Amino acid sequence: MGIASREGLRDWLRAPGSLSRRLARLGQRFEVQVLSQRIAPLRRLERQALGLPRRGLTLVREVILKVDGKPLVWARSALHQSALAGPWRALKGLGHRPLADLLYHDRRVSRSVLQPRRLARHGHTRRQMQRQWQHAVGEPASPQMLWSRNSVFRRYGAELRVMELFVPEVAERRPVLVPRRRTRGRV
């Protein structure tokens, strides 16, 4: 990856706000392909990010975000199972809508600082992503698909961790800035 590509990827890793909205500006059609939504054991980094004990279960949602049919991001969100009965219960019915629909339309949701992180080439998360990518896309994930951004969203004290892993080609793409139309009563 060249210097310009690294700079472009750095911009994506640090961009505030909704990744879904930013991706949608790259083309005509944005879509969320749900790969899995299940109850699973907590992983070490998820436990640490959510401040949870060693034992317990989490709801995990894994998706691929696509623009004009091209897969650009593999994302994994996780929260403690107990939060499903409380502040994050709407996650169960999210379906193919982006997670951003829950996160950026509620002023009671706050977000931690974005933390870029390079995945281990042979770690559990990378192997999981590769299996799902191959099955969903029909071709292997790029070996250079290593950089993710991580953050924790909080609502009424319940936390949701989101990890977004980028294809290297996203570094070359820039969102098209569309002027926002002003509507009455909205900013």
PDB file of C-alpha atoms in Angstrom:
ATOM      1  CA  MET A   1       0.000   0.000   0.000  1.00  0.00           C
ATOM      2  CA  GLY A   2       1.477   3.353  -1.068  1.00  0.00           C
ATOM      3  CA  ILE A   3       1.778   6.495   1.037  1.00  0.00           C
ATOM      4  CA  ALA A   4      -1.366   8.022  -0.474  1.00  0.00           C
ATOM      5  CA  SER A   5      -3.284   4.821   0.284  1.00  0.00           C
ATOM      6  CA  ARG A   6      -2.089   4.775   3.885  1.00  0.00           C
ATOM      7  CA  GLU A   7      -3.141   8.407   4.316  1.00  0.00           C
ATOM      8  CA  GLY A   8      -6.540   7.641   2.763  1.00  0.00           C
ATOM      9  CA  LEU A   9      -7.083   4.658   5.049  1.00  0.00           C
ATOM     10  CA  ARG A  10      -6.042   6.726   8.059  1.00  0.00           C
ATOM     11  CA  ASP A  11      -8.802   9.214   7.136  1.00  0.00           C
ATOM     12  CA  TRP A  12     -11.367   6.392   7.159  1.00  0.00           C
ATOM     13  CA  LEU A  13     -10.086   4.986  10.462  1.00  0.00           C
ATOM     14  CA  ARG A  14     -10.386   8.369  12.174  1.00  0.00           C
ATOM     15  CA  ALA A  15     -13.563   9.726  10.540  1.00  0.00           C
ATOM     16  CA  PRO A  16     -16.158  10.658  13.171  1.00  0.00           C
ATOM     17  CA  GLY A  17     -19.843   9.985  12.791  1.00  0.00           C
ATOM     18  CA  SER A  18     -21.649   7.278  10.903  1.00  0.00           C
ATOM     19  CA  LEU A  19     -19.529   4.978   8.745  1.00  0.00           C
ATOM     20  CA  SER A  20     -22.703   3.843   6.961  1.00  0.00           C
ATOM     21  CA  ARG A  21     -23.534   7.399   5.942  1.00  0.00           C
ATOM     22  CA  ARG A  22     -19.953   7.998   4.772  1.00  0.00           C
ATOM     23  CA  LEU A  23     -19.935   4.776   2.740  1.00  0.00           C
ATOM     24  CA  ALA A  24     -23.342   5.543   1.224  1.00  0.00           C
ATOM     25  CA  ARG A  25     -21.863   8.707  -0.299  1.00  0.00           C
ATOM     26  CA  LEU A  26     -19.462   6.567  -2.366  1.00  0.00           C
ATOM     27  CA  GLY A  27     -22.095   5.281  -4.764  1.00  0.00           C
ATOM     28  CA  GLN A  28     -25.714   4.815  -5.691  1.00  0.00           C
ATOM     29  CA  ARG A  29     -26.665   1.885  -3.435  1.00  0.00           C
ATOM     30  CA  PHE A  30     -25.551   1.135   0.128  1.00  0.00           C
ATOM     31  CA  GLU A  31     -26.515  -2.185   1.699  1.00  0.00           C
ATOM     32  CA  VAL A  32     -25.949  -4.209   4.831  1.00  0.00           C
ATOM     33  CA  GLN A  33     -25.488  -7.950   4.361  1.00  0.00           C
ATOM     34  CA  VAL A  34     -26.104  -9.670   7.690  1.00  0.00           C
ATOM     35  CA  LEU A  35     -23.753 -12.637   8.057  1.00  0.00           C
ATOM     36  CA  SER A  36     -24.612 -13.669  11.589  1.00  0.00           C
ATOM     37  CA  GLN A  37     -26.507 -12.526  14.656  1.00  0.00           C
ATOM     38  CA  ARG A  38     -26.173 -14.891  17.589  1.00  0.00           C
ATOM     39  CA  ILE A  39     -25.397 -15.343  21.267  1.00  0.00           C
ATOM     40  CA  ALA A  40     -21.733 -16.276  21.749  1.00  0.00           C
ATOM     41  CA  PRO A  41     -19.040 -16.323  24.446  1.00  0.00           C
ATOM     42  CA  LEU A  42     -17.258 -13.044  25.106  1.00  0.00           C
ATOM     43  CA  ARG A  43     -13.854 -12.520  23.486  1.00  0.00           C
ATOM     44  CA  ARG A  44     -11.001 -11.028  25.466  1.00  0.00           C
ATOM     45  CA  LEU A  45     -10.918  -7.646  23.670  1.00  0.00           C
ATOM     46  CA  GLU A  46     -14.691  -7.345  23.864  1.00  0.00           C
ATOM     47  CA  ARG A  47     -14.659  -8.104  27.600  1.00  0.00           C
ATOM     48  CA  GLN A  48     -11.953  -5.475  28.122  1.00  0.00           C
ATOM     49  CA  ALA A  49     -13.719  -2.826  26.022  1.00  0.00           C
ATOM     50  CA  LEU A  50     -17.044  -3.444  27.742  1.00  0.00           C
ATOM     51  CA  GLY A  51     -15.552  -3.784  31.235  1.00  0.00           C
ATOM     52  CA  LEU A  52     -17.130  -7.185  31.776  1.00  0.00           C
ATOM     53  CA  PRO A  53     -16.103 -10.213  33.834  1.00  0.00           C
ATOM     54  CA  ARG A  54     -14.484 -13.293  32.284  1.00  0.00           C
ATOM     55  CA  ARG A  55     -17.746 -15.218  32.144  1.00  0.00           C
ATOM     56  CA  GLY A  56     -20.895 -14.334  30.318  1.00  0.00           C
ATOM     57  CA  LEU A  57     -22.445 -14.276  26.903  1.00  0.00           C
ATOM     58  CA  THR A  58     -22.745 -11.573  24.322  1.00  0.00           C
ATOM     59  CA  LEU A  59     -24.965 -10.838  21.363  1.00  0.00           C
ATOM     60  CA  VAL A  60     -22.760 -10.691  18.281  1.00  0.00           C
ATOM     61  CA  ARG A  61     -23.812  -9.200  14.945  1.00  0.00           C
ATOM     62  CA  GLU A  62     -21.469  -9.562  11.977  1.00  0.00           C
ATOM     63  CA  VAL A  63     -22.147  -7.836   8.660  1.00  0.00           C
ATOM     64  CA  ILE A  64     -20.572  -6.784   5.392  1.00  0.00           C
ATOM     65  CA  LEU A  65     -21.190  -3.215   4.266  1.00  0.00           C
ATOM     66  CA  LYS A  66     -21.422  -2.839   0.491  1.00  0.00           C
ATOM     67  CA  VAL A  67     -21.605   0.035  -1.943  1.00  0.00           C
ATOM     68  CA  ASP A  68     -22.991  -0.700  -5.412  1.00  0.00           C
ATOM     69  CA  GLY A  69     -22.528  -4.412  -4.698  1.00  0.00           C
ATOM     70  CA  LYS A  70     -18.836  -4.074  -3.750  1.00  0.00           C
ATOM     71  CA  PRO A  71     -17.975  -5.272  -0.226  1.00  0.00           C
ATOM     72  CA  LEU A  72     -15.911  -2.626   1.577  1.00  0.00           C
ATOM     73  CA  VAL A  73     -16.193  -3.299   5.325  1.00  0.00           C
ATOM     74  CA  TRP A  74     -16.642  -6.318   7.595  1.00  0.00           C
ATOM     75  CA  ALA A  75     -18.096  -5.226  10.934  1.00  0.00           C
ATOM     76  CA  ARG A  76     -18.698  -6.952  14.257  1.00  0.00           C
ATOM     77  CA  SER A  77     -20.751  -5.519  17.084  1.00  0.00           C
ATOM     78  CA  ALA A  78     -21.014  -7.095  20.526  1.00  0.00           C
ATOM     79  CA  LEU A  79     -22.830  -6.338  23.751  1.00  0.00           C
ATOM     80  CA  HIS A  80     -23.491  -8.203  26.961  1.00  0.00           C
ATOM     81  CA  GLN A  81     -26.627 -10.338  26.702  1.00  0.00           C
ATOM     82  CA  SER A  82     -28.220  -8.506  29.648  1.00  0.00           C
ATOM     83  CA  ALA A  83     -28.352  -5.250  27.613  1.00  0.00           C
ATOM     84  CA  LEU A  84     -30.808  -6.887  25.185  1.00  0.00           C
ATOM     85  CA  ALA A  85     -33.583  -6.599  27.738  1.00  0.00           C
ATOM     86  CA  GLY A  86     -32.724  -2.960  28.332  1.00  0.00           C
ATOM     87  CA  PRO A  87     -31.291  -0.081  26.346  1.00  0.00           C
ATOM     88  CA  TRP A  88     -30.163  -2.068  23.294  1.00  0.00           C
ATOM     89  CA  ARG A  89     -33.262  -4.272  22.806  1.00  0.00           C
ATOM     90  CA  ALA A  90     -33.925  -2.678  19.371  1.00  0.00           C
ATOM     91  CA  LEU A  91     -30.791  -4.419  18.103  1.00  0.00           C
ATOM     92  CA  LYS A  92     -32.722  -7.702  17.956  1.00  0.00           C
ATOM     93  CA  GLY A  93     -35.063  -6.335  15.268  1.00  0.00           C
ATOM     94  CA  LEU A  94     -32.495  -4.364  13.267  1.00  0.00           C
ATOM     95  CA  GLY A  95     -32.377  -6.820  10.349  1.00  0.00           C
ATOM     96  CA  HIS A  96     -30.676  -5.396   7.251  1.00  0.00           C
ATOM     97  CA  ARG A  97     -30.774  -1.808   8.479  1.00  0.00           C
ATOM     98  CA  PRO A  98     -27.417  -0.287   9.438  1.00  0.00           C
ATOM     99  CA  LEU A  99     -26.502  -0.146  13.109  1.00  0.00           C
ATOM    100  CA  ALA A 100     -26.165   3.621  12.599  1.00  0.00           C
ATOM    101  CA  ASP A 101     -29.985   3.783  12.633  1.00  0.00           C
ATOM    102  CA  LEU A 102     -29.815   3.046  16.370  1.00  0.00           C
ATOM    103  CA  LEU A 103     -26.638   4.921  17.201  1.00  0.00           C
ATOM    104  CA  TYR A 104     -26.943   8.315  15.563  1.00  0.00           C
ATOM    105  CA  HIS A 105     -30.631   9.109  15.966  1.00  0.00           C
ATOM    106  CA  ASP A 106     -30.667   8.972  19.766  1.00  0.00           C
ATOM    107  CA  ARG A 107     -29.079  11.790  21.750  1.00  0.00           C
ATOM    108  CA  ARG A 108     -28.765   9.476  24.767  1.00  0.00           C
ATOM    109  CA  VAL A 109     -26.082   7.460  22.950  1.00  0.00           C
ATOM    110  CA  SER A 110     -22.465   8.517  23.450  1.00  0.00           C
ATOM    111  CA  ARG A 111     -19.361   7.161  21.737  1.00  0.00           C
ATOM    112  CA  SER A 112     -15.840   6.546  22.970  1.00  0.00           C
ATOM    113  CA  VAL A 113     -12.805   7.753  21.064  1.00  0.00           C
ATOM    114  CA  LEU A 114     -12.151   5.769  17.870  1.00  0.00           C
ATOM    115  CA  GLN A 115      -9.245   3.386  18.264  1.00  0.00           C
ATOM    116  CA  PRO A 116      -7.531   2.178  15.070  1.00  0.00           C
ATOM    117  CA  ARG A 117      -6.096  -1.308  15.466  1.00  0.00           C
ATOM    118  CA  ARG A 118      -4.214  -3.699  13.243  1.00  0.00           C
ATOM    119  CA  LEU A 119      -5.581  -7.243  13.424  1.00  0.00           C
ATOM    120  CA  ALA A 120      -3.259 -10.191  13.974  1.00  0.00           C
ATOM    121  CA  ARG A 121      -2.877 -12.045  10.655  1.00  0.00           C
ATOM    122  CA  HIS A 122      -3.752 -15.368  12.256  1.00  0.00           C
ATOM    123  CA  GLY A 123      -6.001 -14.295  15.135  1.00  0.00           C
ATOM    124  CA  HIS A 124      -9.485 -15.617  15.875  1.00  0.00           C
ATOM    125  CA  THR A 125     -11.296 -12.502  14.593  1.00  0.00           C
ATOM    126  CA  ARG A 126      -9.363 -12.545  11.313  1.00  0.00           C
ATOM    127  CA  ARG A 127     -10.082 -16.258  10.761  1.00  0.00           C
ATOM    128  CA  GLN A 128     -13.785 -15.671  11.488  1.00  0.00           C
ATOM    129  CA  MET A 129     -13.881 -12.760   9.029  1.00  0.00           C
ATOM    130  CA  GLN A 130     -12.088 -14.776   6.328  1.00  0.00           C
ATOM    131  CA  ARG A 131     -14.533 -17.698   6.609  1.00  0.00           C
ATOM    132  CA  GLN A 132     -17.556 -15.411   6.458  1.00  0.00           C
ATOM    133  CA  TRP A 133     -16.111 -13.266   3.655  1.00  0.00           C
ATOM    134  CA  GLN A 134     -15.350 -16.304   1.484  1.00  0.00           C
ATOM    135  CA  HIS A 135     -18.845 -17.692   2.025  1.00  0.00           C
ATOM    136  CA  ALA A 136     -20.669 -14.367   1.460  1.00  0.00           C
ATOM    137  CA  VAL A 137     -18.567 -12.841  -1.315  1.00  0.00           C
ATOM    138  CA  GLY A 138     -17.365 -15.985  -3.098  1.00  0.00           C
ATOM    139  CA  GLU A 139     -13.713 -14.986  -2.995  1.00  0.00           C
ATOM    140  CA  PRO A 140     -11.086 -14.713  -0.277  1.00  0.00           C
ATOM    141  CA  ALA A 141     -10.665 -11.519   1.720  1.00  0.00           C
ATOM    142  CA  SER A 142      -7.595  -9.488   0.812  1.00  0.00           C
ATOM    143  CA  PRO A 143      -4.545 -10.487   2.873  1.00  0.00           C
ATOM    144  CA  GLN A 144      -4.043  -6.728   3.343  1.00  0.00           C
ATOM    145  CA  MET A 145      -7.417  -6.388   5.062  1.00  0.00           C
ATOM    146  CA  LEU A 146      -5.863  -5.802   8.478  1.00  0.00           C
ATOM    147  CA  TRP A 147      -6.881  -2.357   9.745  1.00  0.00           C
ATOM    148  CA  SER A 148      -9.957  -1.783  11.853  1.00  0.00           C
ATOM    149  CA  ARG A 149     -11.439   0.954  13.951  1.00  0.00           C
ATOM    150  CA  ASN A 150     -13.011   0.179  17.310  1.00  0.00           C
ATOM    151  CA  SER A 151     -15.317   2.137  19.568  1.00  0.00           C
ATOM    152  CA  VAL A 152     -17.800   1.650  22.375  1.00  0.00           C
ATOM    153  CA  PHE A 153     -21.268   3.204  22.384  1.00  0.00           C
ATOM    154  CA  ARG A 154     -23.060   3.816  25.688  1.00  0.00           C
ATOM    155  CA  ARG A 155     -26.761   4.183  26.348  1.00  0.00           C
ATOM    156  CA  TYR A 156     -28.073   4.289  29.922  1.00  0.00           C
ATOM    157  CA  GLY A 157     -24.857   2.675  31.138  1.00  0.00           C
ATOM    158  CA  ALA A 158     -25.098  -0.333  28.789  1.00  0.00           C
ATOM    159  CA  GLU A 159     -22.233  -0.621  26.326  1.00  0.00           C
ATOM    160  CA  LEU A 160     -21.996  -1.845  22.740  1.00  0.00           C
ATOM    161  CA  ARG A 161     -18.603  -2.456  21.096  1.00  0.00           C
ATOM    162  CA  VAL A 162     -18.269  -1.963  17.342  1.00  0.00           C
ATOM    163  CA  MET A 163     -15.296  -3.087  15.246  1.00  0.00           C
ATOM    164  CA  GLU A 164     -15.138  -2.154  11.546  1.00  0.00           C
ATOM    165  CA  LEU A 165     -12.501  -3.793   9.314  1.00  0.00           C
ATOM    166  CA  PHE A 166     -11.722  -2.132   5.976  1.00  0.00           C
ATOM    167  CA  VAL A 167     -10.723  -3.492   2.581  1.00  0.00           C
ATOM    168  CA  PRO A 168      -7.513  -1.710   1.489  1.00  0.00           C
ATOM    169  CA  GLU A 169      -9.221  -0.274  -1.623  1.00  0.00           C
ATOM    170  CA  VAL A 170     -11.433   1.939   0.529  1.00  0.00           C
ATOM    171  CA  ALA A 171      -8.339   4.134   1.017  1.00  0.00           C
ATOM    172  CA  GLU A 172      -8.566   5.198  -2.630  1.00  0.00           C
ATOM    173  CA  ARG A 173     -12.221   6.202  -2.402  1.00  0.00           C
ATOM    174  CA  ARG A 174     -13.487   9.557  -1.246  1.00  0.00           C
ATOM    175  CA  PRO A 175     -17.081  10.270  -0.303  1.00  0.00           C
ATOM    176  CA  VAL A 176     -18.942  12.624  -2.571  1.00  0.00           C
ATOM    177  CA  LEU A 177     -19.997  15.605  -0.530  1.00  0.00           C
ATOM    178  CA  VAL A 178     -23.630  16.358  -1.191  1.00  0.00           C
ATOM    179  CA  PRO A 179     -24.989  19.646   0.147  1.00  0.00           C
ATOM    180  CA  ARG A 180     -27.579  19.029   2.836  1.00  0.00           C
ATOM    181  CA  ARG A 181     -31.025  20.363   2.165  1.00  0.00           C
ATOM    182  CA  ARG A 182     -32.441  22.374   4.989  1.00  0.00           C
ATOM    183  CA  THR A 183     -35.772  21.241   6.242  1.00  0.00           C
ATOM    184  CA  ARG A 184     -37.985  23.056   8.631  1.00  0.00           C
ATOM    185  CA  GLY A 185     -37.388  22.194  12.256  1.00  0.00           C
ATOM    186  CA  ARG A 186     -34.250  20.158  11.564  1.00  0.00           C
ATOM    187  CA  VAL A 187     -30.616  21.134  11.586  1.00  0.00           C
TER     188      VAL A 187
END
